[in-house]
XYZ file of C-alpha atoms in Angstrom:
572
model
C -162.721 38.511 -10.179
C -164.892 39.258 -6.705
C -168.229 40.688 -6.906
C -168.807 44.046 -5.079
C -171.668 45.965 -6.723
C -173.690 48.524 -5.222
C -176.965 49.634 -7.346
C -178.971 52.602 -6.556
C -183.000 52.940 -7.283
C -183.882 56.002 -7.579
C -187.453 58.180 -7.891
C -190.582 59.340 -5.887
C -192.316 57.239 -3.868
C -195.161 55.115 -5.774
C -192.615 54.689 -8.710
C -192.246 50.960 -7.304
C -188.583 52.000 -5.940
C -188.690 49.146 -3.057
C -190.247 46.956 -5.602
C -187.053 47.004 -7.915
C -185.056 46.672 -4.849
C -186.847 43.899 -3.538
C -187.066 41.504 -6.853
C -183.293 42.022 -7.521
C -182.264 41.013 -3.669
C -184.256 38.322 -4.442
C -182.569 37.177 -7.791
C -179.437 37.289 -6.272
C -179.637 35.876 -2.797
C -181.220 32.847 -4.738
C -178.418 32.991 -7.241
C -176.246 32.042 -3.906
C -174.753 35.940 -3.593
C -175.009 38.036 -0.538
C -177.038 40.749 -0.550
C -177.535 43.877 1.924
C -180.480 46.402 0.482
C -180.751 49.941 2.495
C -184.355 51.669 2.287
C -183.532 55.977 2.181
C -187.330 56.795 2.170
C -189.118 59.827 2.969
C -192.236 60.405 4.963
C -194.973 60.681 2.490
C -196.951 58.649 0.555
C -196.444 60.389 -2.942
C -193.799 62.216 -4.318
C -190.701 63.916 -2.479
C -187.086 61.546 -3.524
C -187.210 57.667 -2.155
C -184.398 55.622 -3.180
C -182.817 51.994 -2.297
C -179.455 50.967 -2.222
C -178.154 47.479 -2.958
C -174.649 45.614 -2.378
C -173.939 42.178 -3.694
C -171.114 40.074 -2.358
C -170.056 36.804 -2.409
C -169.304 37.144 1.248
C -171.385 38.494 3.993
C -172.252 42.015 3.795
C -173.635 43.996 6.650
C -173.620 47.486 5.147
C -173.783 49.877 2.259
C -170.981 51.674 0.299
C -171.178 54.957 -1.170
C -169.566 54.322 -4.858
C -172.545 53.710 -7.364
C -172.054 50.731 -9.985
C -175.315 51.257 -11.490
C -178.298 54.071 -11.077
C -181.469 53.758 -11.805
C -183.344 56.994 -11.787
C -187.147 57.210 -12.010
C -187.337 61.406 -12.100
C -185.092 64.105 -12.405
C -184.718 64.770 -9.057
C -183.199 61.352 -8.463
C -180.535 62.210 -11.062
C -179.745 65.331 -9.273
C -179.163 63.810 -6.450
C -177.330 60.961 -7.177
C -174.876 60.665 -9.925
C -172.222 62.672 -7.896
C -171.391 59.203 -6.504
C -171.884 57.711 -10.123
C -168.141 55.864 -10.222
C -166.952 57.343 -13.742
C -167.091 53.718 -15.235
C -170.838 53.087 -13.528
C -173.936 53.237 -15.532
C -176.760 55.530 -15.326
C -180.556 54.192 -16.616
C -182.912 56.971 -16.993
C -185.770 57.474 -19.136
C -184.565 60.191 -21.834
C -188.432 60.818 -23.134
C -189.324 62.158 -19.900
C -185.967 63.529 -18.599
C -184.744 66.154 -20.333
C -181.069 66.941 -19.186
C -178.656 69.426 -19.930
C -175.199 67.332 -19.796
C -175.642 63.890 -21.257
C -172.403 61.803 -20.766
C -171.168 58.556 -22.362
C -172.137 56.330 -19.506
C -175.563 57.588 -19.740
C -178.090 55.313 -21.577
C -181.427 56.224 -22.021
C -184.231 53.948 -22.136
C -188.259 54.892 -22.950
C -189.028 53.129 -19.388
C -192.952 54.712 -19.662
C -193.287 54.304 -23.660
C -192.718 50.029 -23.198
C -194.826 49.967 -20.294
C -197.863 51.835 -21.676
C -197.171 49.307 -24.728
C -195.857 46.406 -23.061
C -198.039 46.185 -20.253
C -200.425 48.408 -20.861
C -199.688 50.732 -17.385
C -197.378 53.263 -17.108
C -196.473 51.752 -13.268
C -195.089 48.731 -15.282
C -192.033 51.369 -15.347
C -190.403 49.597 -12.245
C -190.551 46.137 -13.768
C -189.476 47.659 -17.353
C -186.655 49.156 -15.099
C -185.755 45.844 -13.330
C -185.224 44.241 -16.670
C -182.905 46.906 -17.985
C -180.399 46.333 -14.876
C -180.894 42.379 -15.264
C -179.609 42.932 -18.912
C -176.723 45.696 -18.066
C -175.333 42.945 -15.419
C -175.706 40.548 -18.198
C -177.831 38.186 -16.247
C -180.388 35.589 -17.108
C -184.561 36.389 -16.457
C -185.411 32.759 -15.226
C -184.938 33.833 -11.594
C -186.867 37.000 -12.268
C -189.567 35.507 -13.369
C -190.314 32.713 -10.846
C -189.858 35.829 -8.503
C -192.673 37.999 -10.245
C -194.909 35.080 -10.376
C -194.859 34.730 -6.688
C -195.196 38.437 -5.702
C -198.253 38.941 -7.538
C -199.732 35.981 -7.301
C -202.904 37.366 -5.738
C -203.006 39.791 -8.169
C -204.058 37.265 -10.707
C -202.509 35.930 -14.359
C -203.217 39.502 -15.874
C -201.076 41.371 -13.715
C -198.574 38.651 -13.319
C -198.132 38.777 -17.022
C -197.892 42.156 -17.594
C -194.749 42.332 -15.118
C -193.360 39.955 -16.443
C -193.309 40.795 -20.213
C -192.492 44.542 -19.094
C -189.510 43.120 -17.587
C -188.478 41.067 -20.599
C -189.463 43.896 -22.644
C -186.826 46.430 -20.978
C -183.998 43.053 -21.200
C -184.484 43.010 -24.613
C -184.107 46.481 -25.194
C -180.956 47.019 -23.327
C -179.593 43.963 -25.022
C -180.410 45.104 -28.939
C -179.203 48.880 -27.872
C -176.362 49.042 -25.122
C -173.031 48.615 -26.435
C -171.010 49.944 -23.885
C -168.794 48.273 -21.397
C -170.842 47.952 -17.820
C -168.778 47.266 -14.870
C -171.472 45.725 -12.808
C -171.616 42.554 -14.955
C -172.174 39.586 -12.469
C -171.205 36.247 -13.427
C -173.232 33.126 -11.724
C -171.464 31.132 -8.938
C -169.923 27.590 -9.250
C -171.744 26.563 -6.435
C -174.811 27.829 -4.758
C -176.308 27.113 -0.806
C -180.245 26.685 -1.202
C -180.702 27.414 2.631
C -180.063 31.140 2.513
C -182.956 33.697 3.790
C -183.393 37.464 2.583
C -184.840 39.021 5.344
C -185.280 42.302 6.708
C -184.341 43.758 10.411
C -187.937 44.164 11.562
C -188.584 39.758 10.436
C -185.957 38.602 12.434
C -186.879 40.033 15.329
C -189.921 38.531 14.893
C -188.939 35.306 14.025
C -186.583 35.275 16.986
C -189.779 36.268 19.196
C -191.349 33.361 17.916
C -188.402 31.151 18.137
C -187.976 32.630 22.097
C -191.771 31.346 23.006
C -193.562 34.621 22.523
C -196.959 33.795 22.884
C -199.244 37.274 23.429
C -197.963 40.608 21.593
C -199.844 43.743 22.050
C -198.803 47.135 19.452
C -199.554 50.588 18.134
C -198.427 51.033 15.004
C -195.248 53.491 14.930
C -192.384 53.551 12.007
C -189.909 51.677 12.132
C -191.158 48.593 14.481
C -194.639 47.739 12.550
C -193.337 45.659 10.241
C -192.574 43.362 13.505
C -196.407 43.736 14.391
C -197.374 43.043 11.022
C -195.067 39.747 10.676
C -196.654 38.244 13.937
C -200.087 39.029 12.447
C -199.191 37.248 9.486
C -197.827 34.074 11.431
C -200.168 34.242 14.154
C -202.362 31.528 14.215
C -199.550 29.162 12.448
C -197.664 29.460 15.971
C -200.202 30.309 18.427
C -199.562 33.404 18.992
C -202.470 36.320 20.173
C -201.605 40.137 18.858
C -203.500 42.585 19.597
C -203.106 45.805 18.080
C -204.164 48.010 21.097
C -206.001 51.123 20.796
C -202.099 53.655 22.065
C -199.118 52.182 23.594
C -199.955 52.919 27.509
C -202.769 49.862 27.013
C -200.345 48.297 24.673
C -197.724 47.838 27.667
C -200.766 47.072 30.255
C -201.956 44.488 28.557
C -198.335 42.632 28.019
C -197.722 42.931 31.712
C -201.155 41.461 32.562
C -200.402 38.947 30.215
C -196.938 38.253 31.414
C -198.308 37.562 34.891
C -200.909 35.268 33.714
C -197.485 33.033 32.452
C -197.071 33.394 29.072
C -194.347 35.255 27.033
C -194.734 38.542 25.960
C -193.725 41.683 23.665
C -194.237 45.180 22.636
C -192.428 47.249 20.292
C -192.704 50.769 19.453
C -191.003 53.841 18.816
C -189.328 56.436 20.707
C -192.541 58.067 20.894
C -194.715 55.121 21.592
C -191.948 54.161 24.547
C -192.576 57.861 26.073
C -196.248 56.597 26.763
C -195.003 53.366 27.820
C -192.454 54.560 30.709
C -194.812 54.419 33.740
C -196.042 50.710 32.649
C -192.226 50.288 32.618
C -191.929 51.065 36.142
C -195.037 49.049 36.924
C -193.392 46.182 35.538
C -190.234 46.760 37.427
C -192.092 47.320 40.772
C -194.691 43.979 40.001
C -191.620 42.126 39.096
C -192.733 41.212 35.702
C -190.904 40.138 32.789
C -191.389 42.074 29.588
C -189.798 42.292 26.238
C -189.845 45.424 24.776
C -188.383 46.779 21.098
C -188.011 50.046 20.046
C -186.781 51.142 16.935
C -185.303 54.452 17.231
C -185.205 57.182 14.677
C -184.898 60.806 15.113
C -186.455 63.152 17.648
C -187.262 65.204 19.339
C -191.072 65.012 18.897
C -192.003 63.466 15.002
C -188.234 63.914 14.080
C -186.891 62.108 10.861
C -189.836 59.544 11.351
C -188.615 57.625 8.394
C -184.487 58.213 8.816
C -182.523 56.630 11.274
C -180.908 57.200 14.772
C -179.736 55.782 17.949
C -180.504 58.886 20.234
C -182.695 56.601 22.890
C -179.640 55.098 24.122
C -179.897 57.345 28.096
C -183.388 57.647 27.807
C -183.869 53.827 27.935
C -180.985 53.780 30.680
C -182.937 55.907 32.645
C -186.845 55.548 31.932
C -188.893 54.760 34.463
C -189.566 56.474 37.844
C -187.783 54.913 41.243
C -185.097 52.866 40.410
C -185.283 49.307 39.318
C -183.021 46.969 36.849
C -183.720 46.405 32.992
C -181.124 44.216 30.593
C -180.159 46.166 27.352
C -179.317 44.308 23.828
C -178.584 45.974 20.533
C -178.442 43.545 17.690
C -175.607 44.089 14.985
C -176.828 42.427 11.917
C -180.751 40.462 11.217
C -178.297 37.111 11.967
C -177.641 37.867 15.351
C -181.210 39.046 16.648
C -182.524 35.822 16.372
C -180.149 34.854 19.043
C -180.175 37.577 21.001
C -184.292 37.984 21.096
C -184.352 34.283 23.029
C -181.306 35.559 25.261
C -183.482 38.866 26.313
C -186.627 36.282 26.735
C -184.779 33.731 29.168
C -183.062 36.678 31.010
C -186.263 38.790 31.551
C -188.426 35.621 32.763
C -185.381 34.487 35.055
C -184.863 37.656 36.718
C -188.380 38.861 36.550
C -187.686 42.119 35.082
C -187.962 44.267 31.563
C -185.757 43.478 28.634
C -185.316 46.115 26.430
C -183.714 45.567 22.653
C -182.660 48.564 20.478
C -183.149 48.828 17.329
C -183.260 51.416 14.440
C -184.708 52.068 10.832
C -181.643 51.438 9.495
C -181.622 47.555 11.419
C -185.523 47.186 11.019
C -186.019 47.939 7.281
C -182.810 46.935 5.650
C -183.103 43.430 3.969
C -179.695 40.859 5.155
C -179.371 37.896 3.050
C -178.924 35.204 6.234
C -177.664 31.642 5.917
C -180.092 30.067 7.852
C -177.356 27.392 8.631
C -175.066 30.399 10.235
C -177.873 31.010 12.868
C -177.012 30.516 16.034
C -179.790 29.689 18.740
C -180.432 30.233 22.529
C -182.586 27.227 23.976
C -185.753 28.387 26.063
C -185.224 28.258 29.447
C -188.077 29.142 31.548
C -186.641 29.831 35.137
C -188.642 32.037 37.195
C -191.381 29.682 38.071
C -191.534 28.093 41.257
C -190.731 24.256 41.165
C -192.600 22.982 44.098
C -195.450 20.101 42.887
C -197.358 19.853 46.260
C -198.154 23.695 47.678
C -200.312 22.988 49.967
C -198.332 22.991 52.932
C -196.072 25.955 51.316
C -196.403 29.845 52.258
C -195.658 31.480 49.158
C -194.603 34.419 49.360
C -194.294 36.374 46.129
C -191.759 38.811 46.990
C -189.514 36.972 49.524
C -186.200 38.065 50.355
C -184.338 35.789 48.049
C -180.280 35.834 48.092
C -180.027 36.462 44.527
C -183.274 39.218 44.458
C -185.288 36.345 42.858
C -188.559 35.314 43.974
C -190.356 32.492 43.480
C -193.130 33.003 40.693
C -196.423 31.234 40.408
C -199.033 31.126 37.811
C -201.892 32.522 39.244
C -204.635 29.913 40.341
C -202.386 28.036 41.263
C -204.236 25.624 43.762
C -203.739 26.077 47.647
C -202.099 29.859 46.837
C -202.819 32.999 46.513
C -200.590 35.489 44.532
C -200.902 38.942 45.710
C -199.192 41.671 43.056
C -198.904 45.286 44.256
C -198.016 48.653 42.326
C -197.205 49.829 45.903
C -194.283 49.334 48.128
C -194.758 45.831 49.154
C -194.408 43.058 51.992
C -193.059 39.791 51.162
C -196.333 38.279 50.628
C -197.137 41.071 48.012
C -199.374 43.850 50.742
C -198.801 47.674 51.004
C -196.532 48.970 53.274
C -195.017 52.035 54.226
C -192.274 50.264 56.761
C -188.933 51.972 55.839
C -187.111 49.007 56.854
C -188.687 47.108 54.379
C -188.690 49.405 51.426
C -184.568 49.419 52.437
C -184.824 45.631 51.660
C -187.428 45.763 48.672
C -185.130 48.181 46.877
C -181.800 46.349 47.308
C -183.684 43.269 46.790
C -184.698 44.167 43.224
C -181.211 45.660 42.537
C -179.567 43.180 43.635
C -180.744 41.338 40.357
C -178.115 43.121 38.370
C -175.408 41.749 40.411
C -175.944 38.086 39.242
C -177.157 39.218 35.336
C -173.788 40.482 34.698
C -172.432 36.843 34.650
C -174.945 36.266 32.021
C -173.508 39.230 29.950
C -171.247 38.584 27.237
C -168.060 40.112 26.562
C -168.025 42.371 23.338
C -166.503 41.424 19.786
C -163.234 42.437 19.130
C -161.475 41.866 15.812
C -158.647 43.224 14.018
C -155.186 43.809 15.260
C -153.690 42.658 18.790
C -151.558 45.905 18.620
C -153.777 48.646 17.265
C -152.617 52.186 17.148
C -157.136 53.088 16.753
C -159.781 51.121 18.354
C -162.980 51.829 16.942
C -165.766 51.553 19.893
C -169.353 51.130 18.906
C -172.763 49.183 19.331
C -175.622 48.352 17.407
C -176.320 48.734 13.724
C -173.049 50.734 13.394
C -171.204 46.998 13.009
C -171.488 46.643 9.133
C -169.523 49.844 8.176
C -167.210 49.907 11.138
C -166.360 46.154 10.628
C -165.431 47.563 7.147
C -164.133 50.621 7.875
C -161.417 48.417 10.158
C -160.377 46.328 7.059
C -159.594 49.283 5.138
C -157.689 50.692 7.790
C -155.704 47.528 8.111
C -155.223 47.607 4.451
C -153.627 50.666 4.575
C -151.038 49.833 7.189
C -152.459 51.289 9.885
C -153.100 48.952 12.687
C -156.618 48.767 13.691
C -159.379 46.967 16.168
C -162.642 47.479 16.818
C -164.767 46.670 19.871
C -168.048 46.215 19.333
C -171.177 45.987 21.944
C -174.809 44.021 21.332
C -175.415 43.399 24.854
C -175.297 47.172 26.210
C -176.425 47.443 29.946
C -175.755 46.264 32.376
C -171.824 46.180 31.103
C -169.872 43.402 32.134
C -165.993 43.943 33.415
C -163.966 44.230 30.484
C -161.534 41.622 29.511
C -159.962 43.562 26.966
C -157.950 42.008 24.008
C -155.795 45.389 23.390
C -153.855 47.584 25.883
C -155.299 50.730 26.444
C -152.246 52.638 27.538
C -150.189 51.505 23.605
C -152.928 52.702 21.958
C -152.645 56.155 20.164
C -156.670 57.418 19.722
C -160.048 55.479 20.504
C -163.049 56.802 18.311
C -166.430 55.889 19.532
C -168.887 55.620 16.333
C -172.664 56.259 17.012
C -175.792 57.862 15.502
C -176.388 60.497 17.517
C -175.261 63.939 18.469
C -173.867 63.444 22.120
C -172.080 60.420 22.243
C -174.525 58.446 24.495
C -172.447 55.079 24.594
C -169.361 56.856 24.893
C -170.635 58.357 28.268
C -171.859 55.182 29.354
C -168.325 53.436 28.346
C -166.399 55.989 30.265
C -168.281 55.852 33.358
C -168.472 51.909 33.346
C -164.378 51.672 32.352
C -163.002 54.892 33.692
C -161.713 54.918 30.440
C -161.393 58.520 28.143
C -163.110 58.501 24.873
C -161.733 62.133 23.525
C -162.824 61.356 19.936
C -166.359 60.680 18.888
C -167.254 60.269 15.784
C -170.897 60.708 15.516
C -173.784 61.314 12.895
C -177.413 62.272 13.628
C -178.377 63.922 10.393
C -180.872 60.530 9.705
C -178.481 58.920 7.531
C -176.809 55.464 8.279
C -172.863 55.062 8.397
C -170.680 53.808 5.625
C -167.121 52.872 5.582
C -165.799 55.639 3.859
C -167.355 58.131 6.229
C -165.955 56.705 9.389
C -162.528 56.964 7.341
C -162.619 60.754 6.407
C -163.704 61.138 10.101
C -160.282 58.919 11.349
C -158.759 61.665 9.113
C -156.573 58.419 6.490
C-alpha cells in the first residue's frame, strides 16, 4: 500500500499550530518519507484561524492536496472551517471539554487536549505537544523519533520544559491508544529502507543556503514578510561563513549599501517584498546605469499596498519586468521547488557578476515558508564562476577604461585600488572612462552597449521543463511555485485518458527561443496557471512566442494552487 496522507493543524495563532507541524515533518522526513508542510497563517499575533497542512509521500512531493486524512482542531473555528474537506473515512481530533458541538459524528474522537496538559505538564500550551502525540498514536507510530526531536527544539529551554513536552506528548499517545477503537486511514507503516542524507527545509533556507553556496559575502535587509526568514538564516550562519548582514535602517539604504558593496568586489544580496522593492527601484536603475551586479529576492504576496501580507501571490511578475527608470537589462529566475533554488541562486550569482547587471529571483509565501523534505544527494550545483573581473596582472601600462565599448556590452571590471588605475563610476550618462557626458552620440552607444548584454545572456538561458505526453490535446503553461500542483494536476489528467503536457518556466526573462517538445497547431487548448488576476506570464509568453494563450487559469484570492483546482478549472 503507498502512503499519501495529508494532515491538517488547525487553531488560533499561539496554539503552537506550526509547532505540531514542524515536529511531525520532522518525524517523518527522518523516518525516510517525503514530506511537503504548507503554512495558511494570518496576520496577527493572537487569535484569528492559523492552520498547517502536511503531505507525506514516499516519493517527492512538491504540493498540497485538498482531501483531509486527519484534522486536528485547536478551537471551534478551526472545525468550522475545515471538516468540509474531512474525507468521510478521515479522523477529526478535537478537544470535546472545550468544544461544544452540535453534530458529533463517528469519526469524531474527542480528546481533553487542555485537561492532560494542565496535569501532565503543568501548562495549558502543552496542548500542541498533547496534540502531536494523539496523531503519532492515530497513525499508529512509534514516539522514539518524537522525542529525540523535542529534546533538540527546546534544548535552550532547559530539562524542565523539555520534559514537560515530552511527557505531554506521551501522555496524549497513551490516551488515544487505551480509548480509540476505530479504524484510522492515515496509519503509516515504517519503510524497509531509509536515506539518512535527506534535509527538511523551508523555501526562505534554501535560498539562503544557495546564497551562501553562490559566494555571497555582504547582505543588507529590512525586514518584510515573506523574505525575513532569508535575513534571519544568514544572521544565524554569519560568522560560520564569513558573511556581513546588515539589517539596514528601510530598503532604499538596504539596496545602496549592496551596490557599494558589490563595487568594492564582493558578492551581494537583498531581499524584500513587493513593498520593500517599490523603495528599491531607483537603486535598481543605479545599479543598471553603474553596471553593477546585484542579487535581489522578493517574495511576493498580495497587493496593492499591505495586501494579504501573510497569503500568497505572484502579481510582481510586470512590475519587476519593467522597474526601473531608462531602460537597462536584468535576468529573471523563479524557482519551482526549495531543490532547485539552490541551483538556480549560484546561476543568478555567476550571470549577474558576468554581465554586470541585476539578477532578480521571484519568490512567494507559498515557496518561502513551506517546508520541502530535499535529498541533499538530489541537489544539483552551479560552480562559481567569477567573470567580470579584468584579467590583466601588470596595469601599469593599461588605460582602463571602465565602460569601454566592448563587442559583447561587457566591460572590463576592476576592484577599486587597484594599483596604477583609477575606476571612475558615474550615475550619469557616461564616457568610456566612466565621466559625464551629454554627447548624443555616445549615449546612442552607452544604451545599445548595455542592451546589448541580453543578446549573449539568452545563450545562458535554459529551455523550460516539459513532461507528460508528446501528443497532448492541453498543455498546461506556468512558472514558479505553481510546479507542485500542476506537475500533479498533469498526472491526473493523464490518468484519466486525456493526453496532457505541461511546460514549465524557472528562468523567466529574458526568454530564450523555444524549442518546443509538442506541436502547437495539434493541440486542442493551452491553459496558463498563475497566481494572479491578469495573467502576467501569459502576456509575456504571447508577446515572446506570438503564440495565443485564450485560457488562463488564474487565482489571486491569497491561496496557493492544488491539483484538484487546476482540474475543475480544465473543466474533467
Amino acid at each position: 500500500m503507498s502512503i499519501d496522507i495529508s494532515i491538517v493543524i488547525s487553531g488560533q495563532a499561539g496554539q503552537g499550530v506550526q509547532s505540531i507541524a514542524f515536529t511531525l515533518a520532522k518525524v517523518f522526513t527522518r523516518a525516510g518519507y517525503f514530506t511537503f508542510t504548507y503554512h495558511d497563517i494570518m496576520s496577527r499575533i493572537r487569535g484569528g484561524n492559523n492552520s498547517a497542512i502536511i503531505r507525506i509521500k514516499e516519493s517527492p512531493i512538491d504540493s498540497i492536496k485538498t482531501d483531509i486524512d486527519l484534522l486536528i482542531c485547536l478551537d471551534k473555528e478551526a472545525i468550522i472551517k475545515n471538516t468540509d474537506k474531512l474525507k468521510d473515512t478521515g479522523i477529526l481530533i478535537y478537544d470535546g471539554d472545550k468544544i461544544k458541538l452540535d453534530e458529533i459524528k463517528p469519526n469524531y474522537f474527542s480528546i481533553p487536549l487542555e485537561k492532560i496538559a494542565l496535569e501532565i505538564g503543568k501548562n495549558k500550551l502543552m496542548s500542541n505537544s498533547v496534540a502531536t502525540g494523539s496523531g503519532l498514536a492515530l497513525m499508529n507510530w512509534n514516539l522514539d523519533g518524537v522525542i529525540e526531536i523535542i529534546t533538540q527544539i527546546f534544548k535552550h529551554k532547559g530539562e524542565d520544559i523539555i520534559n514537560a513536552n515530552i511527557n505531554s506528548v506521551k501522555a496524549g499517545y497513551d490516551y488515544v491508544k487505551k480509548n480509540f477503537t476505530g479504524k484510522c486511514p492515515c496509519e503509516i507503516f515504517p519503510l524497509t529502507t531509509v536515506k539518512k542524507n535527506r534535509l527538511l527545509i523551508s523555501g526562505s533556507e534554501s535560498i539562503a543556503i544557495g546564497a551562501v553556496a553562490s559566494g555571497l559575502k555582504f547582505y543588507s535587509g529590512y525586514p518584510m514578510s515573506p523574505s525575513t526568514a532569508i535575513m534571519e538564516f544568514l544572521t544565524a550562519h554569519s560568522k560560520e561563513y564569513n558573511i556581513v548582514v546588515e539589517q539596514a535602517e528601510d530598503e532604499i539604504s538596504a539596496v545602496n549599501m549592496i551596490i557599494g558593496a558589490s563595487y568594492a568586489g564582493v558578492r551581494v544580496m537583498t531581499a524584500t517584498s513587493g513593498g520593500g522593492f517599490c523603495l528599491m527601484v531607483e537603486g535598481l536603475s543605479l545599479a543598471g546605469m553603474v553596471e553593477t551586479p546585484i542579487v535581489i529576492v522578493i517574495g511576493q504576496r498580495p497587493g496593492p499596498a499591505t495586501g494579504f501580507p501573510t497569503r500568497t501571490e505572484q502579481g510582481e511578475l510586470k512590475f519587476v519586468l519593467n522597474a526601473g527608470h531608462g531602460e537597462f537589462p536584468r535576468i529573471i529566475f523563479a524557482p519551482r521547488t526549495a531543490k532547485e533554488s539552490i541551483y538556480l541562486m549560484t546561476k543568478a550569482f555567476n550571470l549577474a557578476e558576468k554581465y554586470q547587471i541585476p539578477a532578480i529571483i521571484l519568490v512567494d509565501q507559498y515557496f518561502n515558508d513551506s517546508y520541502w523534505t530535499v535529498d541533499s544527494s538530489d541537489i544539483n550545483k552551479e560552480e562559481i564562476n567569477r567573470e567580470g573581473f579584468l584579467k590583466e596582472t601588470n596595469l601599469e601600462n593599461y588605460k582602463y577604461k571602465r565602460y569601454s565599448f566592448a563587442e559583447n556590452g561587457v566591460s572590463p571590471r576592476i576592484i577599486p585600488g587597484t594599483q596604477n588605475q583609477v575606476s571612475y563610476a558615474d550615475s550619469d550618462e557616461h564616457t568610456e572612462e566612466g565621466h559625464i557626458t551629454e554627447n548624443a552620440e555616445v549615449r546612442v552607444k552607452m544604451v545599445e552597449k548595455r542592451l546589448d548584454k541580453l543578446k549573449d545572456i539568452i545563450n545562458h538561458i535554459n529551455q523550460p521543463l516539459y513532461i507528460g505526453n508528446n501528443l497532448p490535446e492541453i498543455v498546461l503553461i506556468g512558472w514558479g511555485s505553481t510546479f507542485g500542483a500542476m506537475k500533479e494536476a498533469l498526472d491526473l489528467l493523464n490518468e484519466k485518458g486525456v493526453p496532457t503536457g505541461l511546460l514549465h518556466f524557472s528562468e523567466v526573462y529574458p526568454l530564450p527561443e523555444l524549442k518546443l517538445d509538442f506541436d502547437v497547431k495539434t493541440v486542442k487548448k493551452i491553459y496558463c496557471v498563475e497566481n494572479n488576476a491578469t495573467g502576467q506570464f501569459a502576456d509575456l509568453f504571447e508577446l515572446h512566442t506570438g503564440i495565443k494563450i485564450k485560457n488562463r487559469i488564474l487565482k489571486y484570492d491569497g491561496r496557493p494552487f492544488t491539483a484538484k483546482y487546476i482540474i475543475d478549472k480544465v473543466g474533467l
